[in-house]
XYZ file of C-alpha atoms in Angstrom:
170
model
C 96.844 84.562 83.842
C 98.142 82.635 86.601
C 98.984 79.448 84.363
C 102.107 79.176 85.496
C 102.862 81.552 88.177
C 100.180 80.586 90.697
C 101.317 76.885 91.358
C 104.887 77.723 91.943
C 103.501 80.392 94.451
C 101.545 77.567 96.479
C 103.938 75.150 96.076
C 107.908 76.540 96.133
C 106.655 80.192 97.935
C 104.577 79.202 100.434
C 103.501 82.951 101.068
C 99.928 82.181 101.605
C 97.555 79.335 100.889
C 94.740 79.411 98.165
C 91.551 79.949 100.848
C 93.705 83.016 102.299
C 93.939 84.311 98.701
C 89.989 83.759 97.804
C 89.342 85.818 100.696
C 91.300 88.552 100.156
C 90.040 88.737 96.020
C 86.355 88.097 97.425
C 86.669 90.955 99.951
C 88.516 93.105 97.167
C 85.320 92.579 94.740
C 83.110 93.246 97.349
C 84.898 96.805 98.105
C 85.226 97.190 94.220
C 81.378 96.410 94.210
C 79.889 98.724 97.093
C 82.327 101.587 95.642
C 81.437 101.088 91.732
C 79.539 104.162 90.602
C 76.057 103.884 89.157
C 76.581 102.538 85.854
C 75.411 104.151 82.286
C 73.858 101.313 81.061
C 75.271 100.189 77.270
C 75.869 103.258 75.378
C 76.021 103.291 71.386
C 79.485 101.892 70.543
C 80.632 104.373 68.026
C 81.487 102.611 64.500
C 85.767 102.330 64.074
C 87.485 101.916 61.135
C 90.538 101.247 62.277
C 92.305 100.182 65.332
C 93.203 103.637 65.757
C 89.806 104.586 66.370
C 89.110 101.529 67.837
C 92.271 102.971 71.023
C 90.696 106.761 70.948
C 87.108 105.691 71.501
C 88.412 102.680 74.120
C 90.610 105.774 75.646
C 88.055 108.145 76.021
C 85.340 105.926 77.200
C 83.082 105.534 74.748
C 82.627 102.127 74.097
C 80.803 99.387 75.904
C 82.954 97.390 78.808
C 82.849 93.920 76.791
C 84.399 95.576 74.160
C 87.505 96.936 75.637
C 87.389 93.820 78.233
C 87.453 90.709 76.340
C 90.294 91.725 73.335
C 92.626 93.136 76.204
C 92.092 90.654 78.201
C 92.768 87.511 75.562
C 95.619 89.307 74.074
C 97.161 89.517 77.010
C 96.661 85.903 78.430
C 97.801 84.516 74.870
C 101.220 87.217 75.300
C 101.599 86.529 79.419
C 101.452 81.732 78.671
C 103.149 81.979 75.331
C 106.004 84.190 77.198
C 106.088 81.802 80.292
C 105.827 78.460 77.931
C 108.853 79.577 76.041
C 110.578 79.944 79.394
C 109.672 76.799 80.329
C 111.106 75.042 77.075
C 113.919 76.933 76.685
C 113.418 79.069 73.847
C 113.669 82.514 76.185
C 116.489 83.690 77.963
C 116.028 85.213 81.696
C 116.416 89.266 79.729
C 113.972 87.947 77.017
C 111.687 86.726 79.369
C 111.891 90.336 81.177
C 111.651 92.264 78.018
C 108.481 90.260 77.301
C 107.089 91.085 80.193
C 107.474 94.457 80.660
C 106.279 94.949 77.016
C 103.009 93.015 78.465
C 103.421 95.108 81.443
C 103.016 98.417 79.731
C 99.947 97.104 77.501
C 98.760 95.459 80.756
C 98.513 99.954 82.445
C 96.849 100.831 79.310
C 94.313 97.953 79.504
C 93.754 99.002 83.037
C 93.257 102.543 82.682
C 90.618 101.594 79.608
C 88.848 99.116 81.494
C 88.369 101.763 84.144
C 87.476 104.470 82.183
C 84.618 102.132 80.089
C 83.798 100.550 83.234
C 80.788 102.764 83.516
C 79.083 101.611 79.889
C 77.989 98.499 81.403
C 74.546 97.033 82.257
C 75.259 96.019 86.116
C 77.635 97.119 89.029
C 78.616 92.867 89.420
C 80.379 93.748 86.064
C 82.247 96.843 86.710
C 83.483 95.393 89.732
C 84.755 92.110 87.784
C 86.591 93.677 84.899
C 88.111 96.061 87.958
C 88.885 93.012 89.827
C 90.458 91.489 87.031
C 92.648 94.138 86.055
C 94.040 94.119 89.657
C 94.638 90.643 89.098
C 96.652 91.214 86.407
C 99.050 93.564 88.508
C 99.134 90.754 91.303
C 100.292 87.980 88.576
C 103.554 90.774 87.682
C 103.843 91.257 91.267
C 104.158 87.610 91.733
C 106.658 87.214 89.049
C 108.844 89.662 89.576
C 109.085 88.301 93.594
C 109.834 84.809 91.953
C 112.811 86.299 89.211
C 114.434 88.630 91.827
C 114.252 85.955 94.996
C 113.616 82.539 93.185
C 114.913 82.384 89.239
C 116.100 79.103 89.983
C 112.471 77.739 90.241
C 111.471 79.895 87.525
C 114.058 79.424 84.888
C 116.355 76.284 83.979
C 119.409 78.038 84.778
C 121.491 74.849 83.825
C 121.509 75.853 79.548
C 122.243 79.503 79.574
C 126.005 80.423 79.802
C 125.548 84.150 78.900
C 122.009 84.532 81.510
C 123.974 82.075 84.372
C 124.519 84.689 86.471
C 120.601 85.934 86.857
C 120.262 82.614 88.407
C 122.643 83.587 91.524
């Protein structure tokens, strides 16, 4: 997250500046923190066959937080740079590059709502609150874009190649 969107919100946006931002995610983990429930502790992660399985137990919350964390989470970094490096080179047009991201943007909800719901099979509140941070992150790096493609595609996308996308770029 944030490869390529957070430098072209410090530098073309100018909307805040990066010790404004650490304070409000520090005071958002803190509130995350004092609010987290008591956690469960690691419960037995139940064995899956299949990635079927592996979305039922992650749905109904009964597998450990790392679990459900860490694949979400790298699948969704990998989808959210290779999208935005495309961009960058050329290969995506400005409704590709949307599709993309609302296609991340929908697995991005259902990450969230796991995280949350496995949040409490953890061994410490200081990691409840971090996956929850991090999941909030996630909807602050779509917020971001979106602000940039509605108000700014002409920092965002090379609007100079595309004939058929030109007019995104007004």
């Amino acid at each position: 997250m944030f490869a390529h969107s957070l430098p072209l919100f410090f530098m073309h946006l100018n909307m805040g500046s990066f010790l404004e931002l650490s304070i409000i995610f520090a005071t958002l983990g803190g509130v995350l923190y004092i609010s987290a429930p008591l956690v469960n502790g690691l419960v037995e992660d139940k064995p899956f066959s299949s990635p079927l399985y592996y979305c039922l137990y992650a749905w109904t919350a009964k597998l450990a937080l790392w679990r459900v964390f860490w694949p979400f989470f790298i699948a969704l970094n990998i989808g959210l740079y290779t999208a935005d490096y495309a961009m960058s080179i050329g290969e995506f047009t400005v409704s590709s590059w949307d599709d993309v991201h609302f296609m991340l943007f929908v697995f991005g909800c259902f990450w969230t709502v796991v995280v949350w719901r496995n949040s409490i099979n953890c061994l410490s509140q200081i990691w409840m609150a971090s996956a929850r941070l991090m999941t909030l992150t996630l909807f602050f790096e779509f917020g971001v874009k979106i602000v940039m493609r509605i108000y700014y595609p002409r920092i965002l996308f090379d609007c100079s190649h595309r004939v058929l996308d030109y007019m995104v770029c007004f």
